Amino acid sequence: MLKNKKIVIVGGGSGIGYAVAQQALEAGAQVIIASRSRQKLSAAAKQLGGGVQTEVVDATNDESVADFFRRVGHSDHLAVTIKPPLPAGRFLENEVDAVMAAFDAKFWGQYRLAKQGAQYVRQNGSITFTSGIASRRSYPGYSAVSAMNAATEALTKAIAIELAPIRVNTVCPGFVNTEPPTPGRAQHVKTLVSTLPMNRPGMTSEIADAYLYLFSNSYSTGAVVVVDGGAIC
Ligand SMILES: NC(=O)c1ccc[n+]([C@@H]2O[C@H](COP(=O)([O-])OP(=O)(O)OC[C@H]3O[C@@H](n4cnc5c(N)ncnc54)[C@H](OP(=O)(O)O)[C@@H]3O)[C@@H](O)[C@H]2O)c1
């Protein structure tokens, strides 16, 4: 179903986006990965193989985003998996400027890419954002992340009705084993996932499955697909 489809993944040089690129390639798609670092993208493309195209873009910059879409042209599916440094302090400790900078990349970056990218996505295509489980579960130190993830999910539903027949969806990952795990983060994630029915962090490939589903399923729009190992209690 994705054979020869053109799939653009902003944030595709690492982590979840890289796994999406890998699975899209396996499905026979033409894949473009994009982010700020040309070096990181080249290394990722070499590892992915399969003639993956790379494009530099900074999602926090309107002009950079406009140039990016002019270069890339029309595509079938646009996925955004960008992750800026996220403030991890408690609400009263976080600097407002740091929270706003993270919001600018994670939320406004996705907003900007969808706003400028919509005209380049084919009418039967899709846009897929990324939120995260802090949109619906509360964890100490995640107030900023909760807010930007919830905003992303709300935007998904709002623009799905305006951009139709282009479909707009969001993948909401739980805690994922992304590289490289710092010792502090590894312990933190271990504690958080110990209450999950699955009792482990997710793998990037397990999260990527949801993007592939949303690219392929022509009746899903305005949806948030949660892949979190069962963060229900
Ligand atoms: N990992 C988790 O446990 C987890 C859990 C819940 C939700 N999520 C969400 O899932 C998504 C992917 O997370 P991840 O851990 O896989 O991310 P990641 O690998 O750390 O980062 C993804 C990519 O974002 C790119 N990026 C950052 N700022 C950018 C900008 N301004 N413009 C363009 N590209 C930018 C980076 O490349 P450059 O440096 O080259 O720009 C990087 O390759 C994020 O939205 C994250 O919040 C992750």
mmCIF file of C-alpha atoms and ligand atoms in Angstrom:
data_model
loop_
_atom_site.group_PDB
_atom_site.id
_atom_site.type_symbol
_atom_site.label_atom_id
_atom_site.label_comp_id
_atom_site.label_asym_id
_atom_site.label_seq_id
_atom_site.Cartn_x
_atom_site.Cartn_y
_atom_site.Cartn_z
ATOM 1 C CA MET A 1 0.000 0.000 0.000
ATOM 2 C CA LEU A 2 2.960 2.363 0.599
ATOM 3 C CA LYS A 3 4.934 1.121 -2.403
ATOM 4 C CA ASN A 4 6.367 4.105 -4.332
ATOM 5 C CA LYS A 5 4.592 6.572 -2.023
ATOM 6 C CA LYS A 6 6.658 9.627 -1.113
ATOM 7 C CA ILE A 7 7.011 9.919 2.663
ATOM 8 C CA VAL A 8 8.664 12.885 4.375
ATOM 9 C CA ILE A 9 9.808 12.451 7.982
ATOM 10 C CA VAL A 10 10.940 15.594 9.798
ATOM 11 C CA GLY A 11 13.015 14.300 12.706
ATOM 12 C CA GLY A 12 13.775 11.122 10.749
ATOM 13 C CA GLY A 13 17.515 11.122 11.495
ATOM 14 C CA SER A 14 17.181 9.479 14.892
ATOM 15 C CA GLY A 15 14.932 7.732 17.399
ATOM 16 C CA ILE A 16 11.298 7.141 16.505
ATOM 17 C CA GLY A 17 11.548 9.006 13.179
ATOM 18 C CA TYR A 18 14.463 6.835 12.108
ATOM 19 C CA ALA A 19 12.392 3.704 12.855
ATOM 20 C CA VAL A 20 9.521 5.154 10.795
ATOM 21 C CA ALA A 21 11.954 5.738 7.915
ATOM 22 C CA GLN A 22 13.217 2.161 8.207
ATOM 23 C CA GLN A 23 9.706 0.673 8.090
ATOM 24 C CA ALA A 24 8.582 2.976 5.274
ATOM 25 C CA LEU A 25 11.586 1.859 3.218
ATOM 26 C CA GLU A 26 10.779 -1.787 3.915
ATOM 27 C CA ALA A 27 7.244 -1.064 2.660
ATOM 28 C CA GLY A 28 8.695 0.170 -0.646
ATOM 29 C CA ALA A 29 8.210 3.909 -0.106
ATOM 30 C CA GLN A 30 10.425 6.732 -1.334
ATOM 31 C CA VAL A 31 11.713 8.256 1.912
ATOM 32 C CA ILE A 32 12.977 11.739 2.744
ATOM 33 C CA ILE A 33 14.388 12.390 6.207
ATOM 34 C CA ALA A 34 14.884 15.950 7.439
ATOM 35 C CA SER A 35 16.193 17.866 10.439
ATOM 36 C CA ARG A 36 18.749 20.601 11.253
ATOM 37 C CA SER A 37 22.010 18.644 11.158
ATOM 38 C CA ARG A 38 23.241 17.679 7.701
ATOM 39 C CA GLN A 39 25.904 15.475 9.292
ATOM 40 C CA LYS A 40 23.398 13.541 11.408
ATOM 41 C CA LEU A 41 21.099 13.089 8.416
ATOM 42 C CA SER A 42 23.909 11.811 6.161
ATOM 43 C CA ALA A 43 24.975 9.253 8.759
ATOM 44 C CA ALA A 44 21.360 8.097 9.183
ATOM 45 C CA ALA A 45 20.771 7.886 5.419
ATOM 46 C CA LYS A 46 23.940 5.824 4.972
ATOM 47 C CA GLN A 47 22.788 3.414 7.658
ATOM 48 C CA LEU A 48 19.261 3.225 6.224
ATOM 49 C CA GLY A 49 20.450 2.652 2.648
ATOM 50 C CA GLY A 50 17.819 2.369 -0.059
ATOM 51 C CA GLY A 51 18.472 5.775 -1.627
ATOM 52 C CA VAL A 52 17.029 7.791 1.224
ATOM 53 C CA GLN A 53 17.016 11.533 0.456
ATOM 54 C CA THR A 54 18.054 14.022 3.140
ATOM 55 C CA GLU A 55 16.980 17.658 3.527
ATOM 56 C CA VAL A 56 17.994 20.230 6.116
ATOM 57 C CA VAL A 57 15.188 22.127 7.847
ATOM 58 C CA ASP A 58 14.752 23.997 11.106
ATOM 59 C CA ALA A 59 11.146 23.676 12.211
ATOM 60 C CA THR A 60 11.448 26.794 14.375
ATOM 61 C CA ASN A 61 12.104 28.998 11.340
ATOM 62 C CA ASP A 62 9.354 29.968 8.867
ATOM 63 C CA GLU A 63 11.726 30.627 5.970
ATOM 64 C CA SER A 64 13.615 27.405 6.485
ATOM 65 C CA VAL A 65 10.312 25.498 6.433
ATOM 66 C CA ALA A 66 9.105 27.308 3.292
ATOM 67 C CA ASP A 67 12.392 26.578 1.447
ATOM 68 C CA PHE A 68 12.243 22.980 2.581
ATOM 69 C CA PHE A 69 8.819 22.346 1.070
ATOM 70 C CA ARG A 70 9.759 24.149 -2.148
ATOM 71 C CA ARG A 71 12.745 21.784 -2.490
ATOM 72 C CA VAL A 72 10.871 18.618 -1.533
ATOM 73 C CA GLY A 73 7.710 19.330 -3.539
ATOM 74 C CA HIS A 74 4.604 17.161 -3.314
ATOM 75 C CA SER A 75 4.466 14.124 -1.073
ATOM 76 C CA ASP A 76 1.942 11.537 0.015
ATOM 77 C CA HIS A 77 2.636 11.537 3.744
ATOM 78 C CA LEU A 78 4.292 13.978 6.123
ATOM 79 C CA ALA A 79 5.321 12.807 9.600
ATOM 80 C CA VAL A 80 6.889 14.990 12.283
ATOM 81 C CA THR A 81 8.940 13.442 15.087
ATOM 82 C CA ILE A 82 11.110 16.356 16.179
ATOM 83 C CA LYS A 83 12.279 16.547 19.768
ATOM 84 C CA PRO A 84 13.971 19.638 21.205
ATOM 85 C CA PRO A 85 15.644 19.580 24.629
ATOM 86 C CA LEU A 86 12.621 19.306 26.934
ATOM 87 C CA PRO A 87 12.530 21.086 30.311
ATOM 88 C CA ALA A 88 12.466 18.365 32.964
ATOM 89 C CA GLY A 89 12.328 20.485 36.095
ATOM 90 C CA ARG A 90 9.309 20.879 38.312
ATOM 91 C CA PHE A 91 6.744 23.542 37.362
ATOM 92 C CA LEU A 92 8.029 26.132 39.838
ATOM 93 C CA GLU A 93 11.665 25.492 38.845
ATOM 94 C CA ASN A 94 11.492 25.649 35.045
ATOM 95 C CA GLU A 95 12.535 28.915 33.412
ATOM 96 C CA VAL A 96 9.654 30.265 31.312
ATOM 97 C CA ASP A 97 12.077 31.026 28.438
ATOM 98 C CA ALA A 98 13.255 27.398 28.338
ATOM 99 C CA VAL A 99 9.673 26.133 28.293
ATOM 100 C CA MET A 100 8.781 28.581 25.511
ATOM 101 C CA ALA A 101 11.819 27.523 23.447
ATOM 102 C CA ALA A 102 10.814 23.862 23.741
ATOM 103 C CA PHE A 103 7.210 24.735 22.879
ATOM 104 C CA ASP A 104 8.452 26.681 19.872
ATOM 105 C CA ALA A 105 10.128 23.611 18.442
ATOM 106 C CA LYS A 106 7.846 20.782 19.513
ATOM 107 C CA PHE A 107 4.401 22.389 19.212
ATOM 108 C CA TRP A 108 4.913 25.401 16.940
ATOM 109 C CA GLY A 109 7.361 23.393 14.821
ATOM 110 C CA GLN A 110 4.654 20.845 14.083
ATOM 111 C CA TYR A 111 2.103 23.630 13.566
ATOM 112 C CA ARG A 112 4.422 25.435 11.129
ATOM 113 C CA LEU A 113 5.232 22.270 9.180
ATOM 114 C CA ALA A 114 1.545 21.367 8.836
ATOM 115 C CA LYS A 115 0.499 24.909 7.901
ATOM 116 C CA GLN A 116 3.109 25.270 5.179
ATOM 117 C CA GLY A 117 3.207 21.600 4.245
ATOM 118 C CA ALA A 118 -0.532 21.048 3.736
ATOM 119 C CA GLN A 119 -0.432 22.505 0.203
ATOM 120 C CA TYR A 120 2.280 19.986 -0.709
ATOM 121 C CA VAL A 121 0.522 16.886 0.689
ATOM 122 C CA ARG A 122 -1.524 15.069 -1.937
ATOM 123 C CA GLN A 123 -5.287 15.077 -1.405
ATOM 124 C CA ASN A 124 -5.460 11.419 -0.399
ATOM 125 C CA GLY A 125 -2.390 11.770 1.805
ATOM 126 C CA SER A 126 -1.807 12.436 5.486
ATOM 127 C CA ILE A 127 0.006 14.459 8.123
ATOM 128 C CA THR A 128 1.066 12.678 11.308
ATOM 129 C CA PHE A 129 2.224 14.540 14.403
ATOM 130 C CA THR A 130 3.838 13.185 17.555
ATOM 131 C CA SER A 131 2.678 13.935 21.098
ATOM 132 C CA GLY A 132 3.576 11.767 24.112
ATOM 133 C CA ILE A 133 1.931 10.080 27.066
ATOM 134 C CA ALA A 134 2.349 13.128 29.339
ATOM 135 C CA SER A 135 -0.632 14.591 27.402
ATOM 136 C CA ARG A 136 -2.935 12.270 29.344
ATOM 137 C CA ARG A 137 -0.958 11.081 32.391
ATOM 138 C CA SER A 138 0.686 13.334 34.985
ATOM 139 C CA TYR A 139 4.272 12.848 36.081
ATOM 140 C CA PRO A 140 6.299 15.199 38.317
ATOM 141 C CA GLY A 141 8.659 17.253 36.152
ATOM 142 C CA TYR A 142 6.578 16.869 32.988
ATOM 143 C CA SER A 143 4.296 19.938 33.141
ATOM 144 C CA ALA A 144 5.862 21.607 30.094
ATOM 145 C CA VAL A 145 5.850 18.381 28.103
ATOM 146 C CA SER A 146 2.232 17.669 29.128
ATOM 147 C CA ALA A 147 1.136 21.061 27.841
ATOM 148 C CA MET A 148 2.872 20.816 24.453
ATOM 149 C CA ASN A 149 1.699 17.244 23.881
ATOM 150 C CA ALA A 150 -1.906 18.086 24.784
ATOM 151 C CA ALA A 151 -1.763 21.115 22.455
ATOM 152 C CA THR A 152 -0.525 18.864 19.652
ATOM 153 C CA GLU A 153 -3.425 16.452 20.143
ATOM 154 C CA ALA A 154 -5.967 19.295 20.214
ATOM 155 C CA LEU A 155 -4.497 20.766 17.012
ATOM 156 C CA THR A 156 -4.793 17.372 15.331
ATOM 157 C CA LYS A 157 -8.540 17.226 15.884
ATOM 158 C CA ALA A 158 -9.065 20.877 14.989
ATOM 159 C CA ILE A 159 -7.281 20.806 11.644
ATOM 160 C CA ALA A 160 -8.433 17.322 10.615
ATOM 161 C CA ILE A 161 -11.818 18.864 9.825
ATOM 162 C CA GLU A 162 -10.306 21.772 7.890
ATOM 163 C CA LEU A 163 -7.689 19.923 5.847
ATOM 164 C CA ALA A 164 -9.866 16.971 4.784
ATOM 165 C CA PRO A 165 -9.540 14.993 2.554
ATOM 166 C CA ILE A 166 -5.941 15.171 3.789
ATOM 167 C CA ARG A 167 -5.968 13.111 6.984
ATOM 168 C CA VAL A 168 -4.366 14.502 10.160
ATOM 169 C CA ASN A 169 -3.442 12.215 13.054
ATOM 170 C CA THR A 170 -1.094 11.983 16.020
ATOM 171 C CA VAL A 171 0.949 9.149 17.484
ATOM 172 C CA CYS A 172 1.218 9.335 21.275
ATOM 173 C CA PRO A 173 4.204 7.249 22.437
ATOM 174 C CA GLY A 174 4.793 6.141 26.005
ATOM 175 C CA PHE A 175 8.347 5.851 27.330
ATOM 176 C CA VAL A 176 10.639 4.615 24.600
ATOM 177 C CA ASN A 177 14.148 3.200 24.489
ATOM 178 C CA THR A 178 15.858 5.806 22.336
ATOM 179 C CA GLU A 179 19.594 6.134 21.921
ATOM 180 C CA PRO A 180 21.769 7.009 23.690
ATOM 181 C CA PRO A 181 20.145 6.516 27.103
ATOM 182 C CA THR A 182 22.007 8.534 29.739
ATOM 183 C CA PRO A 183 22.391 6.641 33.048
ATOM 184 C CA GLY A 184 20.037 9.119 34.759
ATOM 185 C CA ARG A 185 17.339 8.748 32.114
ATOM 186 C CA ALA A 186 17.667 4.963 31.973
ATOM 187 C CA GLN A 187 16.948 4.720 35.730
ATOM 188 C CA HIS A 188 14.130 7.284 35.505
ATOM 189 C CA VAL A 189 12.439 5.382 32.680
ATOM 190 C CA LYS A 190 12.895 2.065 34.502
ATOM 191 C CA THR A 191 11.008 3.464 37.503
ATOM 192 C CA LEU A 192 8.228 4.935 35.360
ATOM 193 C CA VAL A 193 7.627 1.784 33.330
ATOM 194 C CA SER A 194 7.610 -0.535 36.359
ATOM 195 C CA THR A 195 3.872 0.206 36.837
ATOM 196 C CA LEU A 196 2.950 -0.660 33.235
ATOM 197 C CA PRO A 197 1.287 -3.957 32.325
ATOM 198 C CA MET A 198 4.087 -4.417 29.760
ATOM 199 C CA ASN A 199 6.682 -3.600 32.462
ATOM 200 C CA ARG A 200 9.251 -2.205 29.993
ATOM 201 C CA PRO A 201 9.872 0.788 27.769
ATOM 202 C CA GLY A 202 8.683 0.610 24.187
ATOM 203 C CA MET A 203 10.976 0.007 21.237
ATOM 204 C CA THR A 204 11.137 2.596 18.485
ATOM 205 C CA SER A 205 9.934 -0.052 16.005
ATOM 206 C CA GLU A 206 6.792 -0.608 18.114
ATOM 207 C CA ILE A 207 6.006 3.114 17.974
ATOM 208 C CA ALA A 208 6.827 3.297 14.252
ATOM 209 C CA ASP A 209 4.131 0.660 13.567
ATOM 210 C CA ALA A 210 1.514 3.296 14.464
ATOM 211 C CA TYR A 211 2.786 5.804 11.860
ATOM 212 C CA LEU A 212 2.743 3.126 9.174
ATOM 213 C CA TYR A 213 -0.830 2.272 10.156
ATOM 214 C CA LEU A 214 -1.873 5.935 9.968
ATOM 215 C CA PHE A 215 -0.190 6.417 6.569
ATOM 216 C CA SER A 216 -2.024 3.382 5.196
ATOM 217 C CA ASN A 217 -5.475 3.506 6.768
ATOM 218 C CA SER A 218 -7.640 5.745 4.610
ATOM 219 C CA TYR A 219 -10.422 6.130 7.225
ATOM 220 C CA SER A 220 -8.359 7.377 10.187
ATOM 221 C CA THR A 221 -8.323 11.124 10.729
ATOM 222 C CA GLY A 222 -8.391 13.333 13.813
ATOM 223 C CA ALA A 223 -7.131 10.272 15.673
ATOM 224 C CA VAL A 224 -4.577 9.940 18.442
ATOM 225 C CA VAL A 225 -3.018 6.482 18.444
ATOM 226 C CA VAL A 226 -1.570 5.742 21.869
ATOM 227 C CA VAL A 227 1.290 3.237 22.018
ATOM 228 C CA ASP A 228 2.360 3.241 25.658
ATOM 229 C CA GLY A 229 2.604 -0.287 27.071
ATOM 230 C CA GLY A 230 -0.693 0.239 28.918
ATOM 231 C CA ALA A 231 -0.281 3.434 30.963
ATOM 232 C CA ILE A 232 -3.863 3.112 32.211
ATOM 233 C CA CYS A 233 -3.430 3.194 35.978
HETATM 234 N N1 LIG B 1 11.687 8.955 23.329
HETATM 235 C C1 LIG B 1 10.648 8.896 24.155
HETATM 236 O O1 LIG B 1 10.664 8.213 25.216
HETATM 237 C C2 LIG B 1 9.388 9.644 23.823
HETATM 238 C C3 LIG B 1 8.253 9.494 24.630
HETATM 239 C C4 LIG B 1 7.093 10.199 24.314
HETATM 240 C C5 LIG B 1 7.060 11.040 23.220
HETATM 241 N N2 LIG B 1 8.192 11.171 22.461
HETATM 242 C C6 LIG B 1 8.125 12.082 21.319
HETATM 243 O O2 LIG B 1 8.467 11.389 20.140
HETATM 244 C C7 LIG B 1 9.131 12.280 19.226
HETATM 245 C C8 LIG B 1 10.454 11.677 18.810
HETATM 246 O O3 LIG B 1 11.233 11.470 19.963
HETATM 247 P P1 LIG B 1 12.669 10.774 19.867
HETATM 248 O O4 LIG B 1 13.081 10.469 21.264
HETATM 249 O O5 LIG B 1 12.640 9.707 18.849
HETATM 250 O O6 LIG B 1 13.496 12.045 19.326
HETATM 251 P P2 LIG B 1 15.068 12.264 19.022
HETATM 252 O O7 LIG B 1 15.625 11.119 18.318
HETATM 253 O O8 LIG B 1 15.762 12.775 20.224
HETATM 254 O O9 LIG B 1 14.946 13.591 18.098
HETATM 255 C C9 LIG B 1 14.300 13.587 16.900
HETATM 256 C C10 LIG B 1 14.934 14.555 15.949
HETATM 257 O O10 LIG B 1 14.421 15.880 16.100
HETATM 258 C C11 LIG B 1 15.282 16.700 15.313
HETATM 259 N N3 LIG B 1 15.021 18.097 15.683
HETATM 260 C C12 LIG B 1 15.096 18.676 16.873
HETATM 261 N N4 LIG B 1 14.782 19.972 16.790
HETATM 262 C C13 LIG B 1 14.485 20.227 15.481
HETATM 263 C C14 LIG B 1 14.110 21.386 14.746
HETATM 264 N N5 LIG B 1 13.969 22.579 15.336
HETATM 265 N N6 LIG B 1 13.886 21.265 13.420
HETATM 266 C C15 LIG B 1 14.027 20.081 12.793
HETATM 267 N N7 LIG B 1 14.403 18.939 13.427
HETATM 268 C C16 LIG B 1 14.629 19.022 14.760
HETATM 269 C C17 LIG B 1 16.693 16.221 15.717
HETATM 270 O O11 LIG B 1 17.618 16.304 14.641
HETATM 271 P P3 LIG B 1 18.605 17.566 14.459
HETATM 272 O O12 LIG B 1 19.385 17.710 15.715
HETATM 273 O O13 LIG B 1 19.413 17.180 13.270
HETATM 274 O O14 LIG B 1 17.719 18.745 14.186
HETATM 275 C C18 LIG B 1 16.443 14.738 16.039
HETATM 276 O O15 LIG B 1 17.024 13.871 15.097
HETATM 277 C C19 LIG B 1 9.254 13.627 19.963
HETATM 278 O O16 LIG B 1 8.149 14.438 19.624
HETATM 279 C C20 LIG B 1 9.149 13.222 21.429
HETATM 280 O O17 LIG B 1 8.703 14.268 22.264
HETATM 281 C C21 LIG B 1 9.345 10.500 22.720
#
